[in-house]
Amino acid sequence: MSSDSVTNAPALLVTVHAQVSDGVPGELLAHGFMTSRATVLVPDPPRELASPWHRYILRISRSPGHDGTTEVLPVAGISLAAVHGDGISTAAAMLTLIWPTRFEVPTVTSTPERVAGLLVRHHGDQWAVYAELGLRVVRPARKAGPADEWWLGPEFAKDVHGSVEDYSCGTCGSSPNCCRRPGPESAAPATEAA
Protein backbone atom coordinates (compact mmCIF):
# COMPACT_ATOMS: atom_id res chain seq x y z
CA MET A 1 0.00 0.00 0.00
CA SER A 2 1.44 3.37 -0.93
CA SER A 3 1.96 6.01 1.71
CA ASP A 4 -0.53 8.24 -0.18
CA SER A 5 -3.39 5.80 0.39
CA VAL A 6 -2.49 5.54 4.09
CA THR A 7 -2.29 9.32 4.45
CA ASN A 8 -5.51 10.04 2.53
CA ALA A 9 -7.66 7.51 4.41
CA PRO A 10 -9.77 9.13 7.13
CA ALA A 11 -8.63 8.45 10.67
CA LEU A 12 -10.84 6.21 12.77
CA LEU A 13 -11.78 7.16 16.31
CA VAL A 14 -11.85 3.99 18.44
CA THR A 15 -13.15 3.87 22.00
CA VAL A 16 -13.46 0.82 24.25
CA HIS A 17 -16.47 0.56 26.56
CA ALA A 18 -17.84 -1.86 29.08
CA GLN A 19 -20.80 -3.64 27.48
CA VAL A 20 -24.01 -2.84 29.39
CA SER A 21 -26.22 -5.25 27.43
CA ASP A 22 -26.13 -6.77 23.96
CA GLY A 23 -24.81 -4.09 21.64
CA VAL A 24 -25.03 -1.24 24.16
CA PRO A 25 -21.80 0.55 25.14
CA GLY A 26 -21.47 1.68 28.73
CA GLU A 27 -18.65 3.47 30.50
CA LEU A 28 -15.72 4.67 28.36
CA LEU A 29 -12.64 2.71 29.44
CA ALA A 30 -9.94 3.49 26.88
CA HIS A 31 -8.97 4.75 23.43
CA GLY A 32 -7.21 2.68 20.80
CA PHE A 33 -6.56 2.35 17.10
CA MET A 34 -7.24 -0.26 14.44
CA THR A 35 -4.23 -2.37 13.38
CA SER A 36 -6.36 -4.43 10.98
CA ARG A 37 -10.07 -4.65 10.16
CA ALA A 38 -10.59 -7.05 13.10
CA THR A 39 -7.99 -5.94 15.68
CA VAL A 40 -7.46 -2.91 17.88
CA LEU A 41 -4.40 -1.93 19.89
CA VAL A 42 -4.95 -0.03 23.15
CA PRO A 43 -1.70 1.56 24.37
CA ASP A 44 -1.17 1.64 28.15
CA PRO A 45 -4.56 0.06 28.87
CA PRO A 46 -6.41 0.55 32.14
CA ARG A 47 -6.52 -2.42 34.51
CA GLU A 48 -10.24 -2.86 33.69
CA LEU A 49 -9.21 -4.33 30.32
CA ALA A 50 -7.24 -7.13 31.97
CA SER A 51 -10.33 -9.02 33.12
CA PRO A 52 -11.33 -12.00 30.99
CA TRP A 53 -14.72 -12.00 32.75
CA HIS A 54 -15.98 -8.68 31.45
CA ARG A 55 -17.59 -8.02 28.10
CA TYR A 56 -16.41 -5.08 26.03
CA ILE A 57 -17.69 -3.22 23.02
CA LEU A 58 -16.02 -0.78 20.60
CA ARG A 59 -17.36 2.40 19.08
CA ILE A 60 -15.64 3.13 15.78
CA SER A 61 -16.25 6.32 13.82
CA ARG A 62 -14.50 8.37 11.20
CA SER A 63 -12.60 11.46 12.25
CA PRO A 64 -14.49 14.75 12.43
CA GLY A 65 -15.28 16.23 9.05
CA HIS A 66 -16.40 12.93 7.54
CA ASP A 67 -19.91 11.47 7.32
CA GLY A 68 -20.35 10.86 11.06
CA THR A 69 -21.14 7.16 10.64
CA THR A 70 -20.51 5.16 13.81
CA GLU A 71 -20.16 1.42 14.15
CA VAL A 72 -20.55 -0.53 17.40
CA LEU A 73 -18.81 -3.92 17.50
CA PRO A 74 -18.39 -6.48 20.30
CA VAL A 75 -14.94 -7.65 21.37
CA ALA A 76 -14.31 -11.40 21.05
CA GLY A 77 -11.08 -11.54 23.04
CA ILE A 78 -8.29 -9.59 24.66
CA SER A 79 -4.61 -10.32 25.11
CA LEU A 80 -2.01 -8.28 26.94
CA ALA A 81 1.64 -7.61 26.12
CA ALA A 82 4.06 -5.42 28.02
CA VAL A 83 7.74 -4.55 28.01
CA HIS A 84 9.91 -3.62 30.96
CA GLY A 85 13.41 -3.51 29.57
CA ASP A 86 15.70 -1.75 27.11
CA GLY A 87 14.84 1.50 28.91
CA ILE A 88 11.14 1.17 28.02
CA SER A 89 8.16 0.39 30.22
CA THR A 90 4.82 0.21 28.44
CA ALA A 91 1.94 -2.17 27.73
CA ALA A 92 -0.81 -2.75 25.20
CA ALA A 93 -4.07 -4.64 25.08
CA MET A 94 -4.84 -6.29 21.75
CA LEU A 95 -8.57 -6.65 21.14
CA THR A 96 -9.97 -9.06 18.56
CA LEU A 97 -13.40 -8.23 17.16
CA ILE A 98 -16.19 -10.76 16.61
CA TRP A 99 -16.44 -9.55 13.00
CA PRO A 100 -14.43 -6.99 11.03
CA THR A 101 -15.27 -3.32 10.78
CA ARG A 102 -16.82 -2.11 7.55
CA PHE A 103 -14.51 0.92 7.54
CA GLU A 104 -11.33 0.98 5.49
CA VAL A 105 -8.33 0.33 7.71
CA PRO A 106 -4.98 1.14 6.15
CA THR A 107 -2.27 -1.31 7.10
CA VAL A 108 1.45 -0.79 7.26
CA THR A 109 4.31 -3.17 6.67
CA SER A 110 7.15 -3.10 9.13
CA THR A 111 9.70 -5.27 10.87
CA PRO A 112 10.18 -6.04 14.56
CA GLU A 113 13.48 -4.16 14.42
CA ARG A 114 11.87 -0.98 13.03
CA VAL A 115 9.01 -1.02 15.54
CA ALA A 116 11.50 -1.65 18.37
CA GLY A 117 13.70 1.21 17.19
CA LEU A 118 10.72 3.56 17.06
CA LEU A 119 9.58 2.47 20.51
CA VAL A 120 12.99 3.31 21.92
CA ARG A 121 13.16 6.62 20.06
CA HIS A 122 9.65 7.61 21.21
CA HIS A 123 10.25 6.36 24.79
CA GLY A 124 7.47 3.75 24.57
CA ASP A 125 4.85 6.13 23.10
CA GLN A 126 2.91 3.71 20.91
CA TRP A 127 0.66 6.45 19.50
CA ALA A 128 3.75 8.19 18.08
CA VAL A 129 5.24 4.89 16.83
CA TYR A 130 2.21 3.83 14.82
CA ALA A 131 1.65 7.36 13.50
CA GLU A 132 5.22 7.38 12.22
CA LEU A 133 4.63 3.96 10.64
CA GLY A 134 1.80 5.54 8.63
CA LEU A 135 -1.41 4.74 10.52
CA ARG A 136 -3.87 7.60 11.02
CA VAL A 137 -4.17 7.47 14.81
CA VAL A 138 -6.18 9.93 16.89
CA ARG A 139 -4.41 10.40 20.21
CA PRO A 140 -6.66 11.08 23.21
CA ALA A 141 -5.86 13.86 25.67
CA ARG A 142 -2.98 12.80 27.91
CA LYS A 143 -3.63 12.07 31.57
CA ALA A 144 -1.60 14.03 34.09
CA GLY A 145 1.10 12.13 35.97
CA PRO A 146 2.99 8.92 35.26
CA ALA A 147 1.28 5.91 33.67
CA ASP A 148 -0.07 3.26 36.04
CA GLU A 149 2.11 0.18 35.57
CA TRP A 150 -0.42 -2.27 37.10
CA TRP A 151 0.72 -4.93 34.63
CA LEU A 152 4.07 -5.27 36.43
CA GLY A 153 2.30 -7.31 39.16
CA PRO A 154 3.16 -11.02 39.50
CA GLU A 155 -0.14 -12.19 37.97
CA PHE A 156 0.89 -10.65 34.62
CA ALA A 157 4.55 -11.76 34.58
CA LYS A 158 3.90 -14.09 31.60
CA ASP A 159 2.82 -11.08 29.51
CA VAL A 160 5.88 -8.89 30.23
CA HIS A 161 8.82 -8.99 27.81
CA GLY A 162 12.34 -7.94 28.73
CA SER A 163 13.15 -6.94 25.14
CA VAL A 164 11.53 -4.14 23.11
CA GLU A 165 11.90 -6.23 19.93
CA ASP A 166 10.03 -9.22 21.42
CA TYR A 167 7.31 -6.89 22.66
CA SER A 168 6.99 -5.04 19.34
CA CYS A 169 6.52 -8.26 17.43
CA GLY A 170 4.00 -9.52 19.97
CA THR A 171 1.86 -6.40 19.68
CA CYS A 172 2.01 -5.80 15.95
CA GLY A 173 1.49 -9.50 15.22
CA SER A 174 -2.24 -8.69 15.29
CA SER A 175 -1.80 -6.83 12.01
CA PRO A 176 -1.42 -9.04 8.93
CA ASN A 177 1.27 -6.77 7.47
CA CYS A 178 3.30 -5.97 10.55
CA CYS A 179 6.40 -7.72 11.85
CA ARG A 180 7.19 -9.46 8.62
CA ARG A 181 10.81 -10.28 8.09
CA PRO A 182 12.27 -9.83 4.61
CA GLY A 183 12.84 -12.93 2.53
CA PRO A 184 11.02 -16.26 2.13
CA GLU A 185 9.95 -16.36 5.81
CA SER A 186 7.76 -13.27 5.27
CA ALA A 187 4.72 -15.38 4.39
CA ALA A 188 3.77 -15.54 8.08
CA PRO A 189 4.09 -13.15 11.02
CA ALA A 190 7.22 -13.67 13.10
CA THR A 191 5.03 -14.31 16.13
CA GLU A 192 1.33 -14.36 16.69
CA ALA A 193 -0.42 -12.18 19.24
CA ALA A 194 -1.71 -14.30 22.10
GROMACS .gro file of N, CA and C in nm, residues 86-148:
model
  189
   86ASP      N    1   1.513  -0.260   2.815
   86ASP     CA    2   1.570  -0.175   2.711
   86ASP      C    3   1.535  -0.028   2.732
   87GLY      N    4   1.516   0.012   2.859
   87GLY     CA    5   1.484   0.150   2.891
   87GLY      C    6   1.340   0.189   2.865
   88ILE      N    7   1.254   0.091   2.834
   88ILE     CA    8   1.114   0.117   2.802
   88ILE      C    9   1.025   0.042   2.900
   89SER      N   10   0.916   0.105   2.940
   89SER     CA   11   0.816   0.039   3.022
   89SER      C   12   0.679   0.082   2.971
   90THR      N   13   0.613  -0.009   2.900
   90THR     CA   14   0.482   0.021   2.844
   90THR      C   15   0.406  -0.110   2.821
   91ALA      N   16   0.277  -0.099   2.797
   91ALA     CA   17   0.194  -0.217   2.773
   91ALA      C   18   0.090  -0.185   2.667
   92ALA      N   19   0.029  -0.290   2.615
   92ALA     CA   20  -0.081  -0.275   2.520
   92ALA      C   21  -0.178  -0.390   2.537
   93ALA      N   22  -0.304  -0.360   2.517
   93ALA     CA   23  -0.407  -0.464   2.508
   93ALA      C   24  -0.439  -0.478   2.361
   94MET      N   25  -0.445  -0.602   2.312
   94MET     CA   26  -0.484  -0.629   2.175
   94MET      C   27  -0.624  -0.689   2.180
   95LEU      N   28  -0.718  -0.622   2.115
   95LEU     CA   29  -0.857  -0.665   2.114
   95LEU      C   30  -0.890  -0.724   1.978
   96THR      N   31  -0.952  -0.841   1.980
   96THR     CA   32  -0.997  -0.906   1.856
   96THR      C   33  -1.149  -0.889   1.849
   97LEU      N   34  -1.197  -0.846   1.734
   97LEU     CA   35  -1.340  -0.823   1.716
   97LEU      C   36  -1.411  -0.951   1.673
   98ILE      N   37  -1.540  -0.960   1.703
   98ILE     CA   38  -1.619  -1.076   1.661
   98ILE      C   39  -1.629  -1.080   1.509
   99TRP      N   40  -1.648  -0.964   1.447
   99TRP     CA   41  -1.644  -0.955   1.300
   99TRP      C   42  -1.574  -0.825   1.263
  100PRO      N   43  -1.523  -0.816   1.140
  100PRO     CA   44  -1.443  -0.699   1.103
  100PRO      C   45  -1.528  -0.573   1.086
  101THR      N   46  -1.462  -0.459   1.104
  101THR     CA   47  -1.527  -0.332   1.078
  101THR      C   48  -1.555  -0.317   0.928
  102ARG      N   49  -1.653  -0.238   0.896
  102ARG     CA   50  -1.682  -0.211   0.755
  102ARG      C   51  -1.599  -0.094   0.703
  103PHE      N   52  -1.533  -0.021   0.794
  103PHE     CA   53  -1.451   0.092   0.754
  103PHE      C   54  -1.319   0.044   0.694
  104GLU      N   55  -1.265   0.126   0.606
  104GLU     CA   56  -1.133   0.098   0.549
  104GLU      C   57  -1.029   0.120   0.658
  105VAL      N   58  -0.940   0.022   0.673
  105VAL     CA   59  -0.833   0.033   0.771
  105VAL      C   60  -0.700   0.017   0.698
  106PRO      N   61  -0.628   0.127   0.679
  106PRO     CA   62  -0.498   0.114   0.615
  106PRO      C   63  -0.405   0.029   0.701
  107THR      N   64  -0.324  -0.052   0.637
  107THR     CA   65  -0.227  -0.131   0.710
  107THR      C   66  -0.088  -0.086   0.670
  108VAL      N   67   0.006  -0.114   0.755
  108VAL     CA   68   0.145  -0.079   0.726
  108VAL      C   69   0.228  -0.205   0.734
  109THR      N   70   0.337  -0.206   0.660
  109THR     CA   71   0.431  -0.317   0.667
  109THR      C   72   0.553  -0.268   0.741
  110SER      N   73   0.598  -0.348   0.836
  110SER     CA   74   0.715  -0.310   0.913
  110SER      C   75   0.789  -0.435   0.957
  111THR      N   76   0.893  -0.415   1.033
  111THR     CA   77   0.970  -0.527   1.087
  111THR      C   78   0.977  -0.510   1.238
  112PRO      N   79   1.002  -0.619   1.311
  112PRO     CA   80   1.018  -0.604   1.456
  112PRO      C   81   1.129  -0.506   1.492
  113GLU      N   82   1.236  -0.505   1.415
  113GLU     CA   83   1.348  -0.416   1.442
  113GLU      C   84   1.308  -0.268   1.427
  114ARG      N   85   1.230  -0.238   1.324
  114ARG     CA   86   1.187  -0.098   1.303
  114ARG      C   87   1.093  -0.054   1.413
  115VAL      N   88   0.994  -0.138   1.447
  115VAL     CA   89   0.901  -0.102   1.554
  115VAL      C   90   0.976  -0.085   1.685
  116ALA      N   91   1.070  -0.175   1.714
  116ALA     CA   92   1.150  -0.165   1.837
  116ALA      C   93   1.230  -0.036   1.839
  117GLY      N   94   1.293  -0.003   1.727
  117GLY     CA   95   1.370   0.121   1.719
  117GLY      C   96   1.283   0.244   1.743
  118LEU      N   97   1.163   0.243   1.685
  118LEU     CA   98   1.072   0.356   1.706
  118LEU      C   99   1.024   0.363   1.850
  119LEU      N  100   0.999   0.247   1.910
  119LEU     CA  101   0.958   0.247   2.051
  119LEU      C  102   1.065   0.307   2.140
  120VAL      N  103   1.190   0.275   2.114
  120VAL     CA  104   1.299   0.331   2.192
  120VAL      C  105   1.309   0.481   2.166
  121ARG      N  106   1.304   0.521   2.040
  121ARG     CA  107   1.316   0.662   2.006
  121ARG      C  108   1.203   0.746   2.064
  122HIS      N  109   1.082   0.689   2.069
  122HIS     CA  110   0.965   0.761   2.121
  122HIS      C  111   0.938   0.729   2.268
  123HIS      N  112   1.034   0.665   2.335
  123HIS     CA  113   1.025   0.636   2.479
  123HIS      C  114   0.898   0.558   2.514
  124GLY      N  115   0.862   0.460   2.430
  124GLY     CA  116   0.747   0.375   2.457
  124GLY      C  117   0.614   0.433   2.416
  125ASP      N  118   0.611   0.548   2.352
  125ASP     CA  119   0.485   0.613   2.310
  125ASP      C  120   0.433   0.544   2.184
  126GLN      N  121   0.341   0.450   2.203
  126GLN     CA  122   0.291   0.371   2.091
  126GLN      C  123   0.207   0.452   1.993
  127TRP      N  124   0.141   0.557   2.041
  127TRP     CA  125   0.066   0.645   1.950
  127TRP      C  126   0.162   0.707   1.849
  128ALA      N  127   0.276   0.757   1.896
  128ALA     CA  128   0.375   0.819   1.808
  128ALA      C  129   0.437   0.716   1.714
  129VAL      N  130   0.464   0.595   1.765
  129VAL     CA  131   0.524   0.489   1.683
  129VAL      C  132   0.436   0.455   1.565
  130TYR      N  133   0.309   0.426   1.590
  130TYR     CA  134   0.221   0.383   1.482
  130TYR      C  135   0.186   0.498   1.388
  131ALA      N  136   0.183   0.621   1.438
  131ALA     CA  137   0.165   0.736   1.350
  131ALA      C  138   0.283   0.749   1.255
  132GLU      N  139   0.405   0.730   1.308
  132GLU     CA  140   0.522   0.738   1.222
  132GLU      C  141   0.526   0.624   1.121
  133LEU      N  142   0.470   0.509   1.158
  133LEU     CA  143   0.463   0.396   1.064
  133LEU      C  144   0.362   0.421   0.952
  134GLY      N  145   0.274   0.520   0.969
  134GLY     CA  146   0.180   0.554   0.863
  134GLY      C  147   0.033   0.536   0.896
  135LEU      N  148   0.000   0.486   1.016
  135LEU     CA  149  -0.141   0.474   1.052
  135LEU      C  150  -0.195   0.611   1.091
  136ARG      N  151  -0.321   0.635   1.061
  136ARG     CA  152  -0.387   0.760   1.102
  136ARG      C  153  -0.445   0.737   1.241
  137VAL      N  154  -0.371   0.767   1.344
  137VAL     CA  155  -0.417   0.747   1.481
  137VAL      C  156  -0.465   0.880   1.538
  138VAL      N  157  -0.565   0.874   1.624
  138VAL     CA  158  -0.618   0.993   1.689
  138VAL      C  159  -0.588   0.978   1.838
  139ARG      N  160  -0.487   1.049   1.882
  139ARG     CA  161  -0.441   1.040   2.021
  139ARG      C  162  -0.540   1.110   2.113
  140PRO      N  163  -0.579   1.042   2.222
  140PRO     CA  164  -0.666   1.108   2.321
  140PRO      C  165  -0.585   1.208   2.403
  141ALA      N  166  -0.655   1.293   2.477
  141ALA     CA  167  -0.586   1.386   2.567
  141ALA      C  168  -0.505   1.305   2.668
  142ARG      N  169  -0.385   1.351   2.697
  142ARG     CA  170  -0.298   1.280   2.791
  142ARG      C  171  -0.344   1.303   2.934
  143LYS      N  172  -0.333   1.196   3.015
  143LYS     CA  173  -0.363   1.207   3.157
  143LYS      C  174  -0.242   1.268   3.227
  144ALA      N  175  -0.269   1.344   3.331
  144ALA     CA  176  -0.160   1.403   3.409
  144ALA      C  177  -0.093   1.294   3.494
  145GLY      N  178   0.037   1.307   3.512
  145GLY     CA  179   0.110   1.213   3.597
  145GLY      C  180   0.162   1.094   3.521
  146PRO      N  181   0.240   1.010   3.590
  146PRO     CA  182   0.299   0.892   3.526
  146PRO      C  183   0.193   0.784   3.499
  147ALA      N  184   0.219   0.700   3.401
  147ALA     CA  185   0.128   0.591   3.367
  147ALA      C  186   0.125   0.489   3.481
  148ASP      N  187   0.008   0.432   3.504
  148ASP     CA  188  -0.007   0.326   3.604
  148ASP      C  189   0.048   0.197   3.545
   0.00000   0.00000   0.00000
